[in-house]
PDB file of C-alpha atoms in Angstrom:
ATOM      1  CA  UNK A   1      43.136 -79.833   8.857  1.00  0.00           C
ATOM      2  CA  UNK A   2      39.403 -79.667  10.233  1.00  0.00           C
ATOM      3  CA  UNK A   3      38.948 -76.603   9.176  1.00  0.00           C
ATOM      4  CA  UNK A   4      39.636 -77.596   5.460  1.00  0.00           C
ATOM      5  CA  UNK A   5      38.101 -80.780   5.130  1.00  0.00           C
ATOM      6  CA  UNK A   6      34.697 -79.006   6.616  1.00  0.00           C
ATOM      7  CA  UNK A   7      34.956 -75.982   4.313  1.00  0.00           C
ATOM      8  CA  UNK A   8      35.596 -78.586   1.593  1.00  0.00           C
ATOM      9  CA  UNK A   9      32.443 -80.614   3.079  1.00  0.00           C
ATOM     10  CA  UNK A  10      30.792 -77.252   3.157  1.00  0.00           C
ATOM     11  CA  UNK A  11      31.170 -76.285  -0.500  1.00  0.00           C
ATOM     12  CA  UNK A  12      30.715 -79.905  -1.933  1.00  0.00           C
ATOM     13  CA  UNK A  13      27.171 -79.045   0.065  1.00  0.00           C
ATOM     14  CA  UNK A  14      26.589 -75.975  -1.819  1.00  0.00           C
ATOM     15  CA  UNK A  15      27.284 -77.406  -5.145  1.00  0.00           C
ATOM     16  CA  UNK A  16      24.733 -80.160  -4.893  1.00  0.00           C
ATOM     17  CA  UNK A  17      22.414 -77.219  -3.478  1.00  0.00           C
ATOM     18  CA  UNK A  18      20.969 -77.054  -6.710  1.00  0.00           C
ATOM     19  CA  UNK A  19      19.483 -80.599  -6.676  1.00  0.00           C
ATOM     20  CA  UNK A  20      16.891 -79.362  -3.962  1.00  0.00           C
ATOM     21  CA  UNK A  21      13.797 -76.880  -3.930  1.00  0.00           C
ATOM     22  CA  UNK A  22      15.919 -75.018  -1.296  1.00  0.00           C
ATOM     23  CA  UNK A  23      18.775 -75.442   0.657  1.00  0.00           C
ATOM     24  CA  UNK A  24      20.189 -72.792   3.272  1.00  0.00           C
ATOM     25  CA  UNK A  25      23.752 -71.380   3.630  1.00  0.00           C
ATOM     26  CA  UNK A  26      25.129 -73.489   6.981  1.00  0.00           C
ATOM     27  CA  UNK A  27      24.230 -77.040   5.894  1.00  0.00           C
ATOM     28  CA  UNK A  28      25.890 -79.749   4.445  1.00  0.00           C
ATOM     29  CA  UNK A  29      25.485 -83.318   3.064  1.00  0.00           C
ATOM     30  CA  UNK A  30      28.392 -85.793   3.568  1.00  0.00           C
ATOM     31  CA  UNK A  31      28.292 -87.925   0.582  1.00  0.00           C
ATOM     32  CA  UNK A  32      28.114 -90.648  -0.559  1.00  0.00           C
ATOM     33  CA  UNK A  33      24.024 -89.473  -1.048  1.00  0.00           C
ATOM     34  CA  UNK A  34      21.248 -90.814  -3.254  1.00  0.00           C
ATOM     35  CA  UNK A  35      19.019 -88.084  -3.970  1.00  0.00           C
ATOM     36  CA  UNK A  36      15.314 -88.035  -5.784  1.00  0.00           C
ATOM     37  CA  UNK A  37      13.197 -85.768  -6.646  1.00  0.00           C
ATOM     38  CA  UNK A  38      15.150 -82.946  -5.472  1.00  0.00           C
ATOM     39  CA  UNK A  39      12.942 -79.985  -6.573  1.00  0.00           C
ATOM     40  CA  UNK A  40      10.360 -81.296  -3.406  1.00  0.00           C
ATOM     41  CA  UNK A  41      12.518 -81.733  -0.757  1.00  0.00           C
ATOM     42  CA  UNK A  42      13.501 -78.148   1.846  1.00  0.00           C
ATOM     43  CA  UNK A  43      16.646 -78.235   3.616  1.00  0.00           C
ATOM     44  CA  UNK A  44      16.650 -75.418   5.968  1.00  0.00           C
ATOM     45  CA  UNK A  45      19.951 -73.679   7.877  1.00  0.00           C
ATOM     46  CA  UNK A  46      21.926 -75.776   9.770  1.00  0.00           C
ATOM     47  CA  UNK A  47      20.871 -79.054   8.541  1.00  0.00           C
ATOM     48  CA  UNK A  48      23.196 -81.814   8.622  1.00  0.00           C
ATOM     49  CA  UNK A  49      22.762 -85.336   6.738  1.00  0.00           C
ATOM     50  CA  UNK A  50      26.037 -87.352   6.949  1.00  0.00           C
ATOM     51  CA  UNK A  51      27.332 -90.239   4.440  1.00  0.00           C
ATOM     52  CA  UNK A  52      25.146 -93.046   2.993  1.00  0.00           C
ATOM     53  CA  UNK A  53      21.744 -91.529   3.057  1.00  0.00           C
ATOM     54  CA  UNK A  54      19.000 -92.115   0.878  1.00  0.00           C
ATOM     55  CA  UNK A  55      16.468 -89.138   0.426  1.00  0.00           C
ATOM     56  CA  UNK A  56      12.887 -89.811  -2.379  1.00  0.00           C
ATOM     57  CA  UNK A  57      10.685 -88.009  -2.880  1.00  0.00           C
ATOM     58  CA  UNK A  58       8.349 -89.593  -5.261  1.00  0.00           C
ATOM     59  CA  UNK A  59       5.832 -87.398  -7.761  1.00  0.00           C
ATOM     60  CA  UNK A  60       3.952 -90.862  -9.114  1.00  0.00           C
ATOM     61  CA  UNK A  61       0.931 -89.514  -7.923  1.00  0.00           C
ATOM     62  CA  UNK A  62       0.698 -85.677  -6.505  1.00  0.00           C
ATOM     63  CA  UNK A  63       3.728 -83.218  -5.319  1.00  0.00           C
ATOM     64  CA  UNK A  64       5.135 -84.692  -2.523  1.00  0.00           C
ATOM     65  CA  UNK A  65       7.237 -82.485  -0.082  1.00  0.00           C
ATOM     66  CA  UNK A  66      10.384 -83.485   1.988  1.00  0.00           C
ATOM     67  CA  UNK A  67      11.375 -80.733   4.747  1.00  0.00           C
ATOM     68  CA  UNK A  68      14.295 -80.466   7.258  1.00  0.00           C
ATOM     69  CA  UNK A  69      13.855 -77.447   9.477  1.00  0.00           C
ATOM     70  CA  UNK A  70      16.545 -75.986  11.186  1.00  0.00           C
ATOM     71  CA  UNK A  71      19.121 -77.267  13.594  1.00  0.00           C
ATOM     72  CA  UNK A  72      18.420 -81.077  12.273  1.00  0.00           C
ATOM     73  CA  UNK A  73      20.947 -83.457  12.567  1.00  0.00           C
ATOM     74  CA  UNK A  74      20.748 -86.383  10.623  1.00  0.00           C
ATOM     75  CA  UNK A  75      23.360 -89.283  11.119  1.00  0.00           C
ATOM     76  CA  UNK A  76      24.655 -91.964   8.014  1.00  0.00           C
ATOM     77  CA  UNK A  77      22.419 -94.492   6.735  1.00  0.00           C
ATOM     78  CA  UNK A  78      18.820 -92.441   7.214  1.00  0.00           C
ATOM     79  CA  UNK A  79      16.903 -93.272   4.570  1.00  0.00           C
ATOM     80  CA  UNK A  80      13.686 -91.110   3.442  1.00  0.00           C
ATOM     81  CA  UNK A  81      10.974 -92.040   1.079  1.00  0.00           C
ATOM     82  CA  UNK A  82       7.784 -89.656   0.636  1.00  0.00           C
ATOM     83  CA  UNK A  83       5.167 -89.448  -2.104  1.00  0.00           C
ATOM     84  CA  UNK A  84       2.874 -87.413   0.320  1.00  0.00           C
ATOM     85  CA  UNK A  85       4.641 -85.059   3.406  1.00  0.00           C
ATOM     86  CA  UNK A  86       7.573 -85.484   5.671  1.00  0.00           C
ATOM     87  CA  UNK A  87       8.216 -82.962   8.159  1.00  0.00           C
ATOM     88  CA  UNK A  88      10.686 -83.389  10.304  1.00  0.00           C
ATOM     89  CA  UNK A  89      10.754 -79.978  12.793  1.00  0.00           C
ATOM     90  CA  UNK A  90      13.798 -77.757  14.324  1.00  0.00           C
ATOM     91  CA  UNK A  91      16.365 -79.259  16.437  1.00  0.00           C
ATOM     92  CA  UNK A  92      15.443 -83.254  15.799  1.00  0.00           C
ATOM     93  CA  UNK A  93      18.517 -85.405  15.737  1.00  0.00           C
ATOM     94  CA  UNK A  94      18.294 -88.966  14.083  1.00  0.00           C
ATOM     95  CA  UNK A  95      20.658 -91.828  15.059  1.00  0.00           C
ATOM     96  CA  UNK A  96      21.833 -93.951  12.310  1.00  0.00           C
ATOM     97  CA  UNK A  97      20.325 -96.591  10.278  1.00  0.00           C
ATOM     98  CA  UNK A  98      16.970 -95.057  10.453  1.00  0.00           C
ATOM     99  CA  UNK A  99      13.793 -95.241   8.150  1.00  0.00           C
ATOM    100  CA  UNK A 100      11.401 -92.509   7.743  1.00  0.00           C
ATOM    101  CA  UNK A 101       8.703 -93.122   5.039  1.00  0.00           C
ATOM    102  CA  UNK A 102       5.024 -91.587   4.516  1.00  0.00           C
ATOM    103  CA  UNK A 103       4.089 -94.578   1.425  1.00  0.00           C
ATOM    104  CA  UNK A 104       4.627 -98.200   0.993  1.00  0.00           C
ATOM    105  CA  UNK A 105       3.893-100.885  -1.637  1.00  0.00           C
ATOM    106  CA  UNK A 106      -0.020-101.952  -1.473  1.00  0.00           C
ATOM    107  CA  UNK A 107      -0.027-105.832  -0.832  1.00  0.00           C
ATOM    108  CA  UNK A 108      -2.348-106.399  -4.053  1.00  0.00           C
ATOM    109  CA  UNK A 109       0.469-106.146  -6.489  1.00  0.00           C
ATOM    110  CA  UNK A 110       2.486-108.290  -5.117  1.00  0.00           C
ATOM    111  CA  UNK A 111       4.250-110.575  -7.301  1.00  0.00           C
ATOM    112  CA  UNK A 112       3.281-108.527 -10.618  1.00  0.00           C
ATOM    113  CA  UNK A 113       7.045-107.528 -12.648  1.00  0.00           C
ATOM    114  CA  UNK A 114       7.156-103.936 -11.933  1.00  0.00           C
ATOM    115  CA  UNK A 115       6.277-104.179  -7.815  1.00  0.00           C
ATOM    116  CA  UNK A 116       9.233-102.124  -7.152  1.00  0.00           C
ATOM    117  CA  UNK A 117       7.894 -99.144  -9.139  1.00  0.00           C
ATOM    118  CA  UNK A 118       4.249 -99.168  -7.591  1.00  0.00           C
ATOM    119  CA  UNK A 119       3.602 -97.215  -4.642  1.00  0.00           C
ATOM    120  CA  UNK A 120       0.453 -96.827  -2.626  1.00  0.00           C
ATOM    121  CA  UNK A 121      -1.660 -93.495  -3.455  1.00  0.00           C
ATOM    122  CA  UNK A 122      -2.804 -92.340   0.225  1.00  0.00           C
ATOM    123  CA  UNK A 123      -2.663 -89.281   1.955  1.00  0.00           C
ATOM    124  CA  UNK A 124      -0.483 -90.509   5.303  1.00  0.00           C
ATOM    125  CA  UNK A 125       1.981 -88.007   6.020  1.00  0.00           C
ATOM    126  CA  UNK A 126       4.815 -88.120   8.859  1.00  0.00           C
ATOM    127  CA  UNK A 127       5.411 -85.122  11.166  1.00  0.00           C
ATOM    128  CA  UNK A 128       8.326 -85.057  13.851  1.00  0.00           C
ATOM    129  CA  UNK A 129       8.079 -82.586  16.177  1.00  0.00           C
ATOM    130  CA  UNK A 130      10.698 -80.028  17.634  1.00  0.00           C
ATOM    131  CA  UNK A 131      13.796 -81.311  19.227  1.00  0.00           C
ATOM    132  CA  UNK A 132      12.842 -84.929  19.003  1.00  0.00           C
ATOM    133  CA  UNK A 133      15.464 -87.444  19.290  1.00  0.00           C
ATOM    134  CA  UNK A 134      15.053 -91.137  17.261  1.00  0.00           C
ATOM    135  CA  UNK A 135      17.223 -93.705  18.129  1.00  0.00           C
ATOM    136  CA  UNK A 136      19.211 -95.924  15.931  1.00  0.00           C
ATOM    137  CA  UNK A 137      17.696 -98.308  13.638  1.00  0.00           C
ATOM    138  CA  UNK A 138      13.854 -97.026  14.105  1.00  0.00           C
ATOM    139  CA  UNK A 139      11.382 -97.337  11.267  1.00  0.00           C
ATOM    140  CA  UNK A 140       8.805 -94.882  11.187  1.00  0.00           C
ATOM    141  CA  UNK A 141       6.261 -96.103   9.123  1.00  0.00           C
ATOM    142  CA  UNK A 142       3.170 -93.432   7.142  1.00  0.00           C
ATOM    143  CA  UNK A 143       0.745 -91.462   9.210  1.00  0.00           C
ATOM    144  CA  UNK A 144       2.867 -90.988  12.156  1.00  0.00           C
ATOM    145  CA  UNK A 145       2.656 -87.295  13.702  1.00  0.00           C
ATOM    146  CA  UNK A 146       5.362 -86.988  17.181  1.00  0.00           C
ATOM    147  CA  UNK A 147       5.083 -83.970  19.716  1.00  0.00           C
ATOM    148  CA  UNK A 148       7.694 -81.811  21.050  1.00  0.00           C
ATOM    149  CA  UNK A 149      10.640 -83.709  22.513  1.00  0.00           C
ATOM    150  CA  UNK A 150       9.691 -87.037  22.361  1.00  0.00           C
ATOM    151  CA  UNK A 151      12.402 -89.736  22.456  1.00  0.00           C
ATOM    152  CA  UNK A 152      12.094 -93.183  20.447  1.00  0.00           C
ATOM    153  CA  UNK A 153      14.214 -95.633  21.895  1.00  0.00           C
ATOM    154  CA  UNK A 154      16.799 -97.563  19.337  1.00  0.00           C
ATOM    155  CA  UNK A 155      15.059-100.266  16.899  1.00  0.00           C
ATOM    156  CA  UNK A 156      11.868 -99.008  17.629  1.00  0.00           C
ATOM    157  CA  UNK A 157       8.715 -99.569  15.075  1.00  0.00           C
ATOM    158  CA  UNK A 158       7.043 -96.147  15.498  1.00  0.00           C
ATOM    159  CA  UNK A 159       3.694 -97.083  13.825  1.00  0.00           C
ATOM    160  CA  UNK A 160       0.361 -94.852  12.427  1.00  0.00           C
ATOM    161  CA  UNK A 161      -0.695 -92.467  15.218  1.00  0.00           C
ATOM    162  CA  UNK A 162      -0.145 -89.525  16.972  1.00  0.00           C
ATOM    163  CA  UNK A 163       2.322 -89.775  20.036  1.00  0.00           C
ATOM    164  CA  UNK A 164       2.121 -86.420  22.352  1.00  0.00           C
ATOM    165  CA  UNK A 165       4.502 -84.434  23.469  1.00  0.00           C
ATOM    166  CA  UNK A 166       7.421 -85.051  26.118  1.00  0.00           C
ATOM    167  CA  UNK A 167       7.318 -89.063  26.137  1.00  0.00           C
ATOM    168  CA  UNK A 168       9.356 -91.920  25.612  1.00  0.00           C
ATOM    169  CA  UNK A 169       8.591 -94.443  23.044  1.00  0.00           C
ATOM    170  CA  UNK A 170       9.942 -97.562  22.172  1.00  0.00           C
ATOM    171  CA  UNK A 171       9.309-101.191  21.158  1.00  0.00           C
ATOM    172  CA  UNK A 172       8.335-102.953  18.311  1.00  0.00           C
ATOM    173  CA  UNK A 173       5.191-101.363  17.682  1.00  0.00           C
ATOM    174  CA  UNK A 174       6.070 -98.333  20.130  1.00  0.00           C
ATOM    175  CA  UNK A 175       4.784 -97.815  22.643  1.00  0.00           C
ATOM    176  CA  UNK A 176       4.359 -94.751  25.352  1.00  0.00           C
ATOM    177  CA  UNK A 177       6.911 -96.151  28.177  1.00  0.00           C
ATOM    178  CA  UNK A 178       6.777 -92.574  30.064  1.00  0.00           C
ATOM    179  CA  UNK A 179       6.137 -89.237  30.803  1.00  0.00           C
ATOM    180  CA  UNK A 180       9.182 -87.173  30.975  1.00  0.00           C
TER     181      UNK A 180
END
């Protein structure tokens, strides 16, 4: 009965392929999944994205660019919003509930009628390095850049900066906790 319902998961997957600029034979998306701007967004071999995800990328201002490289593992709830670059590298697994996002809203428009629509124009990207692991419920917030195999502890605030490689991070904002 596995076997069906993940060949079944598996060519759901391939149907929706088309939505995205590329997506490689061995992936899948679980759905329920809100998708934008497809044509931008890279989802290489072996990816997987479970239920409830939200994935934008947002052309209000230049081509923005969403990749998953190989061997990601995505878990329900993630939630992705990019009108620059996110890059998130081979091997990185993402615990649920988490927020990745490379714009926000600028604080000058607040209270106009159309604030949901405006987004900042910068040029903050995110990058996640190889084989990272994020805990559950972490924000990372635009022009964040993560070596190799760094771990970010649950309900983290991962904000602008570049964390290097082989460290734990955690806190609310995160913080280098240690060397591993």
């Amino acid at each position: 009965m596995n076997r069906i319902l993940n060949l079944v998961s598996m060519v759901l997957s391939f149907i929706i392929y088309c939505k995205f600029n590329k997506f490689s034979w061995g992936s899948y998306i679980k759905k329920p999944i809100k998708v934008v701007g497809g044509k931008y967004i890279s989802i290489h071999k072996n990816v997987r994205i479970q239920a409830n995800s939200r994935i934008e990328a947002l052309d209000t201002h230049k081509k923005p660019e969403i990749v998953f490289k190989e061997g990601v593992n995505i878990e329900q709830g993630f939630h992705c919003i990019s009108s620059n670059s996110v890059v998130i590298s081979k091997n990185v697994s993402i615990a649920p509930y988490c927020v990745v996002v490379d714009t926000s809203h600028p604080l000058e428009n607040l209270g106009c009628d159309d604030f949901q629509g405006i987004i900042s124009e910068n040029d903050d990207t995110v990058f996640i390095g190889e084989g990272c692991f994020i805990g559950a419920h972490t924000i990372i917030e635009p022009g964040v850049s993560l070596g190799k195999n760094v771990i970010v502890g649950a309900n983290s605030c991962v904000r602008r900066g570049s964390y290097p490689s082989h460290v734990l991070i955690a806190g609310t904002p995160a913080k280098i906790i240690k060397n591993l």
